[in-house]
Each structure stands twice: as C-alpha cells, then as structure tokens.
Amino acid sequence: MTTVLRAHAEDQYAEELEVLAKSDDRVRPPGWKLSPWAVTTYILGDGEQITPKYIGPRRIVEVAVATLATDRALLLLGVPGTAKTWLSEHLAAAISGDSTLLVQGTAGTAEEAIRYGWNYARLLSEGPSMAALTPSPVMRAMSEGRIARVEELTRMPSDVQDALITVLSEKTLPIPELNQEVQASRGFNIIATANDRDRGVNDLSSALRRRFNTVVLPVPATAQEEVDIVSRRVDQLGRSLELPKTLTGLEEIRRVVTVFRELRSGVTEDGRTKVKSPSGTLSTAEAISVLTNGIALAAHFGDGVLRPSDVAAGIVGAVVQDPVSDRVVWREYLETVVRERQDWRDFYRACRQ
C-alpha cells in the first residue's frame, strides 16, 4: 500500500474496523459487517482506539445509519465541502467492507452506469448472454448485497436518475434483452450525495425523491469546530502525501478558517462589519486544500514554518473565482477588514503582493 496515493477507507482504517468487529456483540442487519452502533462509533470515534472520521452532530450520523438499516436509500444533501463524499465512503466501508462500488454523476453519465452495459466483442460473437453483460457498480452491489455509492446525483441527466426508481422501489434490475432480472441481496442499499450550489443541476423527480431519506449535512456550527476539522484533515493529508515535516501553527489555520467563514456569512466574526460574499462556496474542503498547499510551499521553498505568505496565494485563488466581481469583493475585504487587524499585518502584505 505504500505506492498508493490514497487508500480506500476500508484499507486505510482496516485495523480500526477489525477492532470494532471483534468487540461488536450487538445485532447486525443482514449483510452488514458491523452493527449500527459500531458503524456510528467508527464514524464518530470513541476517544481511544477509534479516530473520528466525521465531526458533526451525532444525531445526523445515527439517522443516516438507521436509514441504511431499512429498505430506504440515503441521500446526503448539503453545500459543497460538507463532507458528503467523505461520509458516504466511510459508511460504505463500515457496513459492506467495500467503498469502491461508485457511480460518479456528471452531465455525461449514461444510463449504463446505473444499469449495465455490454462487452460488444462477446455480444457480436456469442449473442446476448450474462457473460456478455458488463454489470454496473449498482448491479454488482445488488447481487453481492453491498452498498453502492452515487456521487453528485443531481448532476446526472433526469432520465439517468430515474433508472434508479425500479432499483429502489422493487429492489430488482430488469434485463429485458435476456428476459431476466437481478434481485437485490440482503445488505444492498444506495448512498447518494447531492448539492444545489453547482450550475447545471437537475432536480430530482418527486418519484425518485420519495425513495430517499434525505439527511442534510450542515456547515460546521462554530469556528472552533471548523478549525478542528481542518487541522485533523491537513495532518492526515500531510502524512499520506509524505510531505516534509512543517511547523503548522493553529494561528494560520484559524486565520484561513476565519476568512472563509466571514466571506461565507457576509459579516465579520464580531458582527460589526458587513462584507460582500464572493461567487465561490469557500467550503471547509477548500480551506483544507489551501493549507495543504501552503504546507507544501513552506516545506519545499521556505524554512519549514507555515507563514502568511505560504497561504496567501492559495486563499486568493480560492476566493477569486470570477476575475471581475470576486476581485472587487476580495480587495474590499482586504482593505476594510484585514488591514484593520493589527496582528494580521503580515497576512495583509502577503495578500497584497
């Protein structure tokens, strides 16, 4: 695994999953590797052997896990950067031991990604048969009794989305060409993610939406909670990427989080000054990216200490998505907010440069 850039959750946290499996004496739904209680512990951590994978309200995770124990699919909804993909991967890893049965939704996703395709060489030589059929991740999850993940569901065309209706309502996938069907084994379910902030979104039909239980993932409630999330993920990414050791102070992390939160909310943290919001989402995930990039700069081109100049370029790039309107917003924020903070002078000069 040392050559793998990013290990799957079930591989990266295999020891934790094994510890939980050995001590888990609670009732497990059919096809599950762990009980719902153990899955929730894996996600939120126990303060000892199990590290937290998601930092947020416990009730949200409990509702999500309980949904997957029923016959209803789960839809994780939220603005970009609220850990929807991260949570879906770890839920699938804990429940099925396999998070790789993934359909990535885009404007070009075809119906075959949900249903099945064909090996055309075998189809032409042998005719339609199960051997010539190429199963989708959803079909494989149905036959193996596992969790399938559908990312960015609302970015798929509406007719492709609706291919899930029969799967979710009847728990079967017809194959008309063979006059056969694939029925879902126990343990099968679907976790989908969606957000309504991206352009090109295709709203779910009411028929499809009824077949999901929707759980809304909120942005971090407090600045300290967001700082904790960013600190933890930056440390994990630094170790997985094997970046040189860098002295990363909480001051720079807190500064980036503060800038993002103020521009998102349109008001400074003390509530005294209103600011304009840029067109971007300025999510927690983007804050993590800015700081990881800053650590790489400090490690390879600096003195090994994360400084304002290391995060300035990344934060400007994250804020200024539209080169015209966002640049005005950023300049105004720099001059009216950042410049007035005495302990932010180095950051102000770095951003101006």
mmCIF file of C-alpha atoms in Angstrom:
data_model
loop_
_atom_site.group_PDB
_atom_site.id
_atom_site.type_symbol
_atom_site.label_atom_id
_atom_site.label_comp_id
_atom_site.label_asym_id
_atom_site.label_seq_id
_atom_site.Cartn_x
_atom_site.Cartn_y
_atom_site.Cartn_z
ATOM 1 C CA MET A 1 0.000 0.000 0.000
ATOM 2 C CA THR A 2 2.990 2.345 0.205
ATOM 3 C CA THR A 3 2.712 3.092 -3.541
ATOM 4 C CA VAL A 4 -0.995 4.006 -3.345
ATOM 5 C CA LEU A 5 -1.600 7.738 -3.264
ATOM 6 C CA ARG A 6 -4.931 7.446 -1.487
ATOM 7 C CA ALA A 7 -6.017 4.168 0.064
ATOM 8 C CA HIS A 8 -9.696 3.252 0.244
ATOM 9 C CA ALA A 9 -11.290 3.770 3.651
ATOM 10 C CA GLU A 10 -11.598 0.044 4.319
ATOM 11 C CA ASP A 11 -7.855 -0.353 3.702
ATOM 12 C CA GLN A 12 -6.650 2.783 5.452
ATOM 13 C CA TYR A 13 -8.663 2.040 8.594
ATOM 14 C CA ALA A 14 -8.600 -1.761 8.429
ATOM 15 C CA GLU A 15 -7.216 -2.092 11.967
ATOM 16 C CA GLU A 16 -9.974 0.046 13.461
ATOM 17 C CA LEU A 17 -12.644 -1.898 11.602
ATOM 18 C CA GLU A 18 -11.134 -5.160 12.859
ATOM 19 C CA VAL A 19 -11.089 -3.911 16.459
ATOM 20 C CA LEU A 20 -14.749 -2.945 16.232
ATOM 21 C CA ALA A 21 -15.738 -6.237 14.571
ATOM 22 C CA LYS A 22 -14.113 -8.260 17.347
ATOM 23 C CA SER A 23 -15.804 -6.354 20.173
ATOM 24 C CA ASP A 24 -19.154 -5.828 18.432
ATOM 25 C CA ASP A 25 -21.748 -8.040 20.121
ATOM 26 C CA ARG A 26 -24.821 -6.088 19.049
ATOM 27 C CA VAL A 27 -27.394 -7.103 16.439
ATOM 28 C CA ARG A 28 -26.182 -6.699 12.864
ATOM 29 C CA PRO A 29 -28.648 -6.191 9.994
ATOM 30 C CA PRO A 30 -28.418 -8.907 7.315
ATOM 31 C CA GLY A 31 -25.318 -8.465 5.179
ATOM 32 C CA TRP A 32 -23.682 -5.888 7.459
ATOM 33 C CA LYS A 33 -20.086 -6.247 8.670
ATOM 34 C CA LEU A 34 -20.837 -4.238 11.837
ATOM 35 C CA SER A 35 -23.869 -3.336 13.915
ATOM 36 C CA PRO A 36 -25.371 0.159 13.512
ATOM 37 C CA TRP A 37 -23.897 1.104 16.895
ATOM 38 C CA ALA A 38 -20.399 0.014 15.787
ATOM 39 C CA VAL A 39 -20.746 1.820 12.448
ATOM 40 C CA THR A 40 -21.612 5.031 14.294
ATOM 41 C CA THR A 41 -18.650 4.542 16.626
ATOM 42 C CA TYR A 42 -16.375 4.046 13.623
ATOM 43 C CA ILE A 43 -17.622 7.297 12.061
ATOM 44 C CA LEU A 44 -17.521 9.462 15.196
ATOM 45 C CA GLY A 45 -14.677 7.786 17.093
ATOM 46 C CA ASP A 46 -14.552 6.659 20.710
ATOM 47 C CA GLY A 47 -11.792 8.882 22.049
ATOM 48 C CA GLU A 48 -9.403 5.926 22.350
ATOM 49 C CA GLN A 49 -8.693 3.408 19.602
ATOM 50 C CA ILE A 50 -11.167 4.688 17.010
ATOM 51 C CA THR A 51 -10.392 8.039 15.396
ATOM 52 C CA PRO A 52 -13.276 10.315 14.320
ATOM 53 C CA LYS A 53 -13.908 10.374 10.576
ATOM 54 C CA TYR A 54 -16.688 12.958 10.697
ATOM 55 C CA ILE A 55 -17.009 15.855 13.124
ATOM 56 C CA GLY A 56 -20.600 16.955 13.484
ATOM 57 C CA PRO A 57 -23.871 16.251 15.300
ATOM 58 C CA ARG A 58 -24.116 12.621 16.413
ATOM 59 C CA ARG A 59 -27.813 12.508 15.607
ATOM 60 C CA ILE A 60 -27.124 13.134 11.916
ATOM 61 C CA VAL A 61 -24.896 10.071 11.727
ATOM 62 C CA GLU A 62 -27.369 7.962 13.704
ATOM 63 C CA VAL A 63 -30.214 8.905 11.338
ATOM 64 C CA ALA A 64 -28.050 8.103 8.301
ATOM 65 C CA VAL A 65 -27.030 4.690 9.678
ATOM 66 C CA ALA A 66 -30.580 3.853 10.749
ATOM 67 C CA THR A 67 -31.850 4.719 7.264
ATOM 68 C CA LEU A 68 -29.414 2.261 5.666
ATOM 69 C CA ALA A 69 -30.686 -0.455 8.008
ATOM 70 C CA THR A 70 -34.131 -0.082 6.414
ATOM 71 C CA ASP A 71 -35.216 -0.515 2.798
ATOM 72 C CA ARG A 72 -34.934 3.220 2.076
ATOM 73 C CA ALA A 73 -31.925 4.691 0.305
ATOM 74 C CA LEU A 74 -29.940 7.562 1.819
ATOM 75 C CA LEU A 75 -29.440 10.983 0.223
ATOM 76 C CA LEU A 76 -26.732 13.148 1.799
ATOM 77 C CA LEU A 77 -27.563 16.741 0.900
ATOM 78 C CA GLY A 78 -25.537 19.850 1.611
ATOM 79 C CA VAL A 79 -23.473 22.660 0.172
ATOM 80 C CA PRO A 80 -20.088 21.705 -1.330
ATOM 81 C CA GLY A 81 -17.414 20.868 1.205
ATOM 82 C CA THR A 82 -19.651 19.478 3.961
ATOM 83 C CA ALA A 83 -18.023 16.010 3.792
ATOM 84 C CA LYS A 84 -20.835 14.263 1.905
ATOM 85 C CA THR A 85 -18.469 12.107 -0.170
ATOM 86 C CA TRP A 86 -16.186 11.504 2.810
ATOM 87 C CA LEU A 87 -19.096 10.328 4.967
ATOM 88 C CA SER A 88 -20.593 8.130 2.228
ATOM 89 C CA GLU A 89 -17.248 6.398 1.688
ATOM 90 C CA HIS A 90 -16.793 5.604 5.367
ATOM 91 C CA LEU A 91 -20.392 4.445 5.769
ATOM 92 C CA ALA A 92 -19.948 2.013 2.862
ATOM 93 C CA ALA A 93 -16.595 0.830 4.235
ATOM 94 C CA ALA A 94 -18.005 0.123 7.695
ATOM 95 C CA ILE A 95 -21.236 -1.509 6.503
ATOM 96 C CA SER A 96 -20.053 -3.500 3.465
ATOM 97 C CA GLY A 97 -16.292 -3.548 3.840
ATOM 98 C CA ASP A 98 -16.147 -2.115 0.313
ATOM 99 C CA SER A 99 -16.447 1.558 -0.662
ATOM 100 C CA THR A 100 -15.444 1.102 -4.309
ATOM 101 C CA LEU A 101 -18.865 0.437 -5.863
ATOM 102 C CA LEU A 102 -19.117 4.023 -7.057
ATOM 103 C CA VAL A 103 -21.029 5.854 -9.784
ATOM 104 C CA GLN A 104 -19.740 9.382 -10.391
ATOM 105 C CA GLY A 105 -22.506 11.650 -11.570
ATOM 106 C CA THR A 106 -21.757 14.151 -14.326
ATOM 107 C CA ALA A 107 -23.689 15.740 -17.168
ATOM 108 C CA GLY A 108 -22.317 12.957 -19.381
ATOM 109 C CA THR A 109 -23.182 9.991 -17.166
ATOM 110 C CA ALA A 110 -25.000 7.372 -19.237
ATOM 111 C CA GLU A 111 -27.765 5.030 -18.122
ATOM 112 C CA GLU A 112 -25.343 2.116 -18.392
ATOM 113 C CA ALA A 113 -23.529 3.457 -15.330
ATOM 114 C CA ILE A 114 -26.670 2.726 -13.298
ATOM 115 C CA ARG A 115 -27.930 -0.397 -15.077
ATOM 116 C CA TYR A 116 -25.462 -2.384 -17.194
ATOM 117 C CA GLY A 117 -23.508 -2.307 -20.422
ATOM 118 C CA TRP A 118 -22.262 -4.880 -22.893
ATOM 119 C CA ASN A 119 -18.960 -6.375 -23.900
ATOM 120 C CA TYR A 120 -19.553 -5.785 -27.603
ATOM 121 C CA ALA A 121 -16.905 -8.247 -28.759
ATOM 122 C CA ARG A 122 -18.647 -11.092 -26.908
ATOM 123 C CA LEU A 123 -22.070 -9.713 -27.817
ATOM 124 C CA LEU A 124 -21.267 -9.884 -31.533
ATOM 125 C CA SER A 125 -19.616 -13.295 -31.365
ATOM 126 C CA GLU A 126 -21.917 -15.047 -28.871
ATOM 127 C CA GLY A 127 -25.112 -13.008 -28.833
ATOM 128 C CA PRO A 128 -26.828 -11.618 -25.725
ATOM 129 C CA SER A 129 -25.896 -13.548 -22.597
ATOM 130 C CA MET A 130 -24.970 -12.925 -18.985
ATOM 131 C CA ALA A 131 -21.339 -13.493 -19.935
ATOM 132 C CA ALA A 132 -21.520 -10.646 -22.455
ATOM 133 C CA LEU A 133 -23.108 -8.288 -19.946
ATOM 134 C CA THR A 134 -20.970 -5.705 -18.111
ATOM 135 C CA PRO A 135 -22.505 -5.025 -14.697
ATOM 136 C CA SER A 136 -22.632 -1.517 -13.301
ATOM 137 C CA PRO A 137 -21.491 -0.810 -9.713
ATOM 138 C CA VAL A 138 -25.173 -0.730 -8.745
ATOM 139 C CA MET A 139 -25.834 -4.147 -10.273
ATOM 140 C CA ARG A 140 -22.773 -5.583 -8.534
ATOM 141 C CA ALA A 141 -23.901 -4.121 -5.212
ATOM 142 C CA MET A 142 -27.338 -5.697 -5.686
ATOM 143 C CA SER A 143 -26.009 -9.158 -6.473
ATOM 144 C CA GLU A 144 -23.361 -9.062 -3.688
ATOM 145 C CA GLY A 145 -25.521 -7.422 -1.015
ATOM 146 C CA ARG A 146 -23.334 -4.331 -0.621
ATOM 147 C CA ILE A 147 -23.652 -0.550 -0.511
ATOM 148 C CA ALA A 148 -23.475 1.328 -3.820
ATOM 149 C CA ARG A 149 -22.484 4.992 -3.837
ATOM 150 C CA VAL A 150 -23.855 7.529 -6.321
ATOM 151 C CA GLU A 151 -21.942 10.808 -6.222
ATOM 152 C CA GLU A 152 -23.450 14.116 -7.366
ATOM 153 C CA LEU A 153 -26.815 12.576 -8.210
ATOM 154 C CA THR A 154 -28.336 15.893 -9.308
ATOM 155 C CA ARG A 155 -25.651 16.420 -11.936
ATOM 156 C CA MET A 156 -26.878 13.380 -13.875
ATOM 157 C CA PRO A 157 -29.482 13.851 -16.618
ATOM 158 C CA SER A 158 -33.019 13.299 -15.336
ATOM 159 C CA ASP A 159 -33.612 10.171 -17.422
ATOM 160 C CA VAL A 160 -30.469 8.582 -15.973
ATOM 161 C CA GLN A 161 -31.551 9.469 -12.430
ATOM 162 C CA ASP A 162 -34.892 7.781 -12.998
ATOM 163 C CA ALA A 163 -33.154 4.491 -13.818
ATOM 164 C CA LEU A 164 -32.832 4.173 -10.044
ATOM 165 C CA ILE A 165 -36.586 4.184 -9.408
ATOM 166 C CA THR A 166 -37.143 0.487 -10.124
ATOM 167 C CA VAL A 167 -33.968 -0.447 -8.253
ATOM 168 C CA LEU A 168 -35.062 1.452 -5.144
ATOM 169 C CA SER A 169 -38.748 0.555 -5.171
ATOM 170 C CA GLU A 170 -38.736 -3.047 -6.426
ATOM 171 C CA LYS A 171 -35.162 -3.976 -5.393
ATOM 172 C CA THR A 172 -34.714 -5.528 -8.793
ATOM 173 C CA LEU A 173 -32.959 -4.612 -12.034
ATOM 174 C CA PRO A 174 -34.650 -5.981 -15.171
ATOM 175 C CA ILE A 175 -32.566 -7.197 -18.118
ATOM 176 C CA PRO A 176 -35.129 -7.194 -20.964
ATOM 177 C CA GLU A 177 -32.642 -8.417 -23.575
ATOM 178 C CA LEU A 178 -32.267 -11.693 -21.662
ATOM 179 C CA ASN A 179 -35.754 -11.837 -20.177
ATOM 180 C CA GLN A 180 -34.078 -11.963 -16.769
ATOM 181 C CA GLU A 181 -33.589 -9.764 -13.737
ATOM 182 C CA VAL A 182 -31.099 -9.247 -10.929
ATOM 183 C CA GLN A 183 -32.688 -9.163 -7.490
ATOM 184 C CA ALA A 184 -31.033 -7.357 -4.611
ATOM 185 C CA SER A 185 -29.415 -9.492 -1.924
ATOM 186 C CA ARG A 186 -29.732 -8.618 1.750
ATOM 187 C CA GLY A 187 -27.370 -5.828 2.703
ATOM 188 C CA PHE A 188 -27.880 -3.874 -0.526
ATOM 189 C CA ASN A 189 -28.623 -0.175 -0.371
ATOM 190 C CA ILE A 190 -27.629 3.083 -2.035
ATOM 191 C CA ILE A 191 -25.992 6.201 -0.624
ATOM 192 C CA ALA A 192 -26.331 9.220 -2.921
ATOM 193 C CA THR A 193 -24.887 12.700 -2.494
ATOM 194 C CA ALA A 194 -26.122 15.966 -3.974
ATOM 195 C CA ASN A 195 -25.835 19.714 -3.617
ATOM 196 C CA ASP A 196 -27.792 22.572 -5.109
ATOM 197 C CA ARG A 197 -24.996 25.113 -5.409
ATOM 198 C CA ASP A 198 -23.413 23.937 -8.661
ATOM 199 C CA ARG A 199 -24.586 25.082 -12.046
ATOM 200 C CA GLY A 200 -26.178 22.503 -14.297
ATOM 201 C CA VAL A 201 -28.187 20.829 -11.540
ATOM 202 C CA ASN A 202 -31.072 18.544 -12.495
ATOM 203 C CA ASP A 203 -33.666 18.433 -9.737
ATOM 204 C CA LEU A 204 -34.809 15.001 -8.628
ATOM 205 C CA SER A 205 -38.262 13.923 -9.701
ATOM 206 C CA SER A 206 -40.797 13.593 -6.905
ATOM 207 C CA ALA A 207 -40.990 9.836 -7.590
ATOM 208 C CA LEU A 208 -37.255 9.435 -7.032
ATOM 209 C CA ARG A 209 -37.037 11.827 -4.089
ATOM 210 C CA ARG A 210 -39.718 9.833 -2.239
ATOM 211 C CA ARG A 211 -37.487 6.777 -2.351
ATOM 212 C CA PHE A 212 -34.678 8.502 -0.468
ATOM 213 C CA ASN A 213 -34.459 9.545 3.120
ATOM 214 C CA THR A 214 -32.696 12.915 2.960
ATOM 215 C CA VAL A 215 -30.130 13.908 5.575
ATOM 216 C CA VAL A 216 -28.822 17.467 5.349
ATOM 217 C CA LEU A 217 -25.175 17.898 6.340
ATOM 218 C CA PRO A 218 -24.605 21.357 7.823
ATOM 219 C CA VAL A 219 -21.531 23.527 7.610
ATOM 220 C CA PRO A 220 -19.529 23.488 10.872
ATOM 221 C CA ALA A 221 -21.539 25.321 13.508
ATOM 222 C CA THR A 222 -18.639 27.147 15.155
ATOM 223 C CA ALA A 223 -15.239 28.426 14.115
ATOM 224 C CA GLN A 224 -13.544 26.125 16.615
ATOM 225 C CA GLU A 225 -15.323 23.084 15.171
ATOM 226 C CA GLU A 226 -14.190 24.030 11.682
ATOM 227 C CA VAL A 227 -10.615 24.623 12.916
ATOM 228 C CA ASP A 228 -10.639 21.139 14.455
ATOM 229 C CA ILE A 229 -11.829 19.578 11.197
ATOM 230 C CA VAL A 230 -9.279 21.435 9.092
ATOM 231 C CA SER A 231 -6.408 20.676 11.489
ATOM 232 C CA ARG A 232 -7.204 16.973 11.522
ATOM 233 C CA ARG A 233 -7.539 16.620 7.746
ATOM 234 C CA VAL A 234 -4.453 18.722 6.992
ATOM 235 C CA ASP A 235 -2.421 16.493 9.290
ATOM 236 C CA GLN A 236 -3.821 13.327 7.676
ATOM 237 C CA LEU A 237 -3.146 14.601 4.159
ATOM 238 C CA GLY A 238 0.362 15.691 5.059
ATOM 239 C CA ARG A 239 1.172 12.193 6.323
ATOM 240 C CA SER A 240 -0.436 10.385 3.392
ATOM 241 C CA LEU A 241 1.387 12.601 0.867
ATOM 242 C CA GLU A 242 4.602 12.240 2.873
ATOM 243 C CA LEU A 243 5.185 15.982 2.909
ATOM 244 C CA PRO A 244 8.258 17.076 4.853
ATOM 245 C CA LYS A 245 7.585 17.950 8.468
ATOM 246 C CA THR A 246 6.361 21.528 8.702
ATOM 247 C CA LEU A 247 5.680 23.614 11.779
ATOM 248 C CA THR A 248 1.986 24.330 11.315
ATOM 249 C CA GLY A 249 0.654 26.722 13.904
ATOM 250 C CA LEU A 250 -3.017 26.961 14.741
ATOM 251 C CA GLU A 251 -2.754 30.686 14.082
ATOM 252 C CA GLU A 252 -2.597 30.250 10.302
ATOM 253 C CA ILE A 253 -5.302 27.576 10.307
ATOM 254 C CA ARG A 254 -7.568 29.788 12.381
ATOM 255 C CA ARG A 255 -6.868 32.749 10.089
ATOM 256 C CA VAL A 256 -7.853 30.840 6.933
ATOM 257 C CA VAL A 257 -10.985 29.486 8.608
ATOM 258 C CA THR A 258 -11.918 32.978 9.827
ATOM 259 C CA VAL A 259 -11.540 34.493 6.337
ATOM 260 C CA PHE A 260 -13.692 31.750 4.795
ATOM 261 C CA ARG A 261 -16.403 31.956 7.451
ATOM 262 C CA GLU A 262 -16.639 35.752 7.275
ATOM 263 C CA LEU A 263 -16.855 35.827 3.493
ATOM 264 C CA ARG A 264 -19.408 32.985 3.521
ATOM 265 C CA SER A 265 -21.655 34.629 6.081
ATOM 266 C CA GLY A 266 -21.232 38.205 4.844
ATOM 267 C CA VAL A 267 -20.295 39.586 8.261
ATOM 268 C CA THR A 268 -17.159 39.644 10.424
ATOM 269 C CA GLU A 269 -16.958 37.312 13.407
ATOM 270 C CA ASP A 270 -17.606 40.166 15.861
ATOM 271 C CA GLY A 271 -20.772 41.090 13.951
ATOM 272 C CA ARG A 272 -19.742 44.701 13.490
ATOM 273 C CA THR A 273 -18.844 44.854 9.798
ATOM 274 C CA LYS A 274 -20.810 43.581 6.846
ATOM 275 C CA VAL A 275 -18.813 42.254 3.895
ATOM 276 C CA LYS A 276 -19.736 41.101 0.414
ATOM 277 C CA SER A 277 -19.671 37.392 -0.389
ATOM 278 C CA PRO A 278 -17.841 36.065 -3.462
ATOM 279 C CA SER A 279 -19.338 33.680 -6.008
ATOM 280 C CA GLY A 280 -17.453 30.622 -4.711
ATOM 281 C CA THR A 281 -18.589 28.352 -1.887
ATOM 282 C CA LEU A 282 -15.474 28.765 0.313
ATOM 283 C CA SER A 283 -16.081 25.364 1.865
ATOM 284 C CA THR A 284 -14.178 23.589 4.604
ATOM 285 C CA ALA A 285 -12.698 21.315 1.934
ATOM 286 C CA GLU A 286 -11.267 24.347 0.133
ATOM 287 C CA ALA A 287 -9.742 25.611 3.383
ATOM 288 C CA ILE A 288 -8.046 22.217 3.790
ATOM 289 C CA SER A 289 -6.709 22.472 0.230
ATOM 290 C CA VAL A 290 -5.354 25.994 0.799
ATOM 291 C CA LEU A 291 -3.492 24.944 3.935
ATOM 292 C CA THR A 292 -2.127 21.727 2.427
ATOM 293 C CA ASN A 293 -0.764 23.732 -0.494
ATOM 294 C CA GLY A 294 0.736 26.212 1.971
ATOM 295 C CA ILE A 295 2.480 23.412 3.856
ATOM 296 C CA ALA A 296 3.992 22.154 0.597
ATOM 297 C CA LEU A 297 5.291 25.664 -0.165
ATOM 298 C CA ALA A 298 6.739 26.057 3.334
ATOM 299 C CA ALA A 299 8.373 22.632 3.231
ATOM 300 C CA HIS A 300 9.905 22.791 -0.242
ATOM 301 C CA PHE A 301 10.517 26.515 -0.785
ATOM 302 C CA GLY A 302 10.507 28.029 2.695
ATOM 303 C CA ASP A 303 12.065 27.457 6.078
ATOM 304 C CA GLY A 304 9.711 24.689 7.175
ATOM 305 C CA VAL A 305 7.379 27.019 9.066
ATOM 306 C CA LEU A 306 3.924 27.796 7.686
ATOM 307 C CA ARG A 307 3.725 31.562 7.270
ATOM 308 C CA PRO A 308 1.131 34.037 5.895
ATOM 309 C CA SER A 309 2.977 34.226 2.568
ATOM 310 C CA ASP A 310 2.540 30.450 2.140
ATOM 311 C CA VAL A 311 -1.250 30.576 2.409
ATOM 312 C CA ALA A 312 -1.829 33.933 0.702
ATOM 313 C CA ALA A 313 -1.640 32.689 -2.890
ATOM 314 C CA GLY A 314 -3.915 29.740 -2.201
ATOM 315 C CA ILE A 315 -6.521 31.754 -0.371
ATOM 316 C CA VAL A 316 -6.663 34.405 -3.105
ATOM 317 C CA GLY A 317 -7.145 31.665 -5.698
ATOM 318 C CA ALA A 318 -9.958 30.119 -3.637
ATOM 319 C CA VAL A 319 -11.788 33.415 -3.160
ATOM 320 C CA VAL A 320 -11.342 34.952 -6.615
ATOM 321 C CA GLN A 321 -13.234 32.533 -8.869
ATOM 322 C CA ASP A 322 -14.705 35.282 -11.034
ATOM 323 C CA PRO A 323 -11.801 37.537 -12.073
ATOM 324 C CA VAL A 324 -14.011 40.620 -12.182
ATOM 325 C CA SER A 325 -16.634 40.587 -9.427
ATOM 326 C CA ASP A 326 -14.755 38.402 -6.936
ATOM 327 C CA ARG A 327 -11.615 40.501 -7.223
ATOM 328 C CA VAL A 328 -13.604 43.552 -6.149
ATOM 329 C CA VAL A 329 -15.055 41.629 -3.195
ATOM 330 C CA TRP A 330 -11.608 40.423 -2.123
ATOM 331 C CA ARG A 331 -9.981 43.867 -2.389
ATOM 332 C CA GLU A 332 -12.752 45.420 -0.341
ATOM 333 C CA TYR A 333 -12.427 42.732 2.332
ATOM 334 C CA LEU A 334 -8.662 43.231 2.499
ATOM 335 C CA GLU A 335 -8.911 46.995 2.923
ATOM 336 C CA THR A 336 -11.870 47.183 5.296
ATOM 337 C CA VAL A 337 -11.297 44.097 7.471
ATOM 338 C CA VAL A 338 -7.830 42.538 7.152
ATOM 339 C CA ARG A 339 -5.936 45.821 7.113
ATOM 340 C CA GLU A 340 -7.533 46.945 10.378
ATOM 341 C CA ARG A 341 -6.391 43.892 12.339
ATOM 342 C CA GLN A 342 -3.052 44.641 13.952
ATOM 343 C CA ASP A 343 -1.949 41.005 14.218
ATOM 344 C CA TRP A 344 -2.851 40.353 10.561
ATOM 345 C CA ARG A 345 -0.375 42.848 9.028
ATOM 346 C CA ASP A 346 1.923 40.140 7.588
ATOM 347 C CA PHE A 347 -1.089 38.395 6.065
ATOM 348 C CA TYR A 348 -2.346 41.680 4.588
ATOM 349 C CA ARG A 349 1.017 42.442 2.953
ATOM 350 C CA ALA A 350 1.310 38.878 1.593
ATOM 351 C CA CYS A 351 -2.159 39.039 0.048
ATOM 352 C CA ARG A 352 -1.484 42.455 -1.477
ATOM 353 C CA GLN A 353 1.643 41.114 -3.127
#
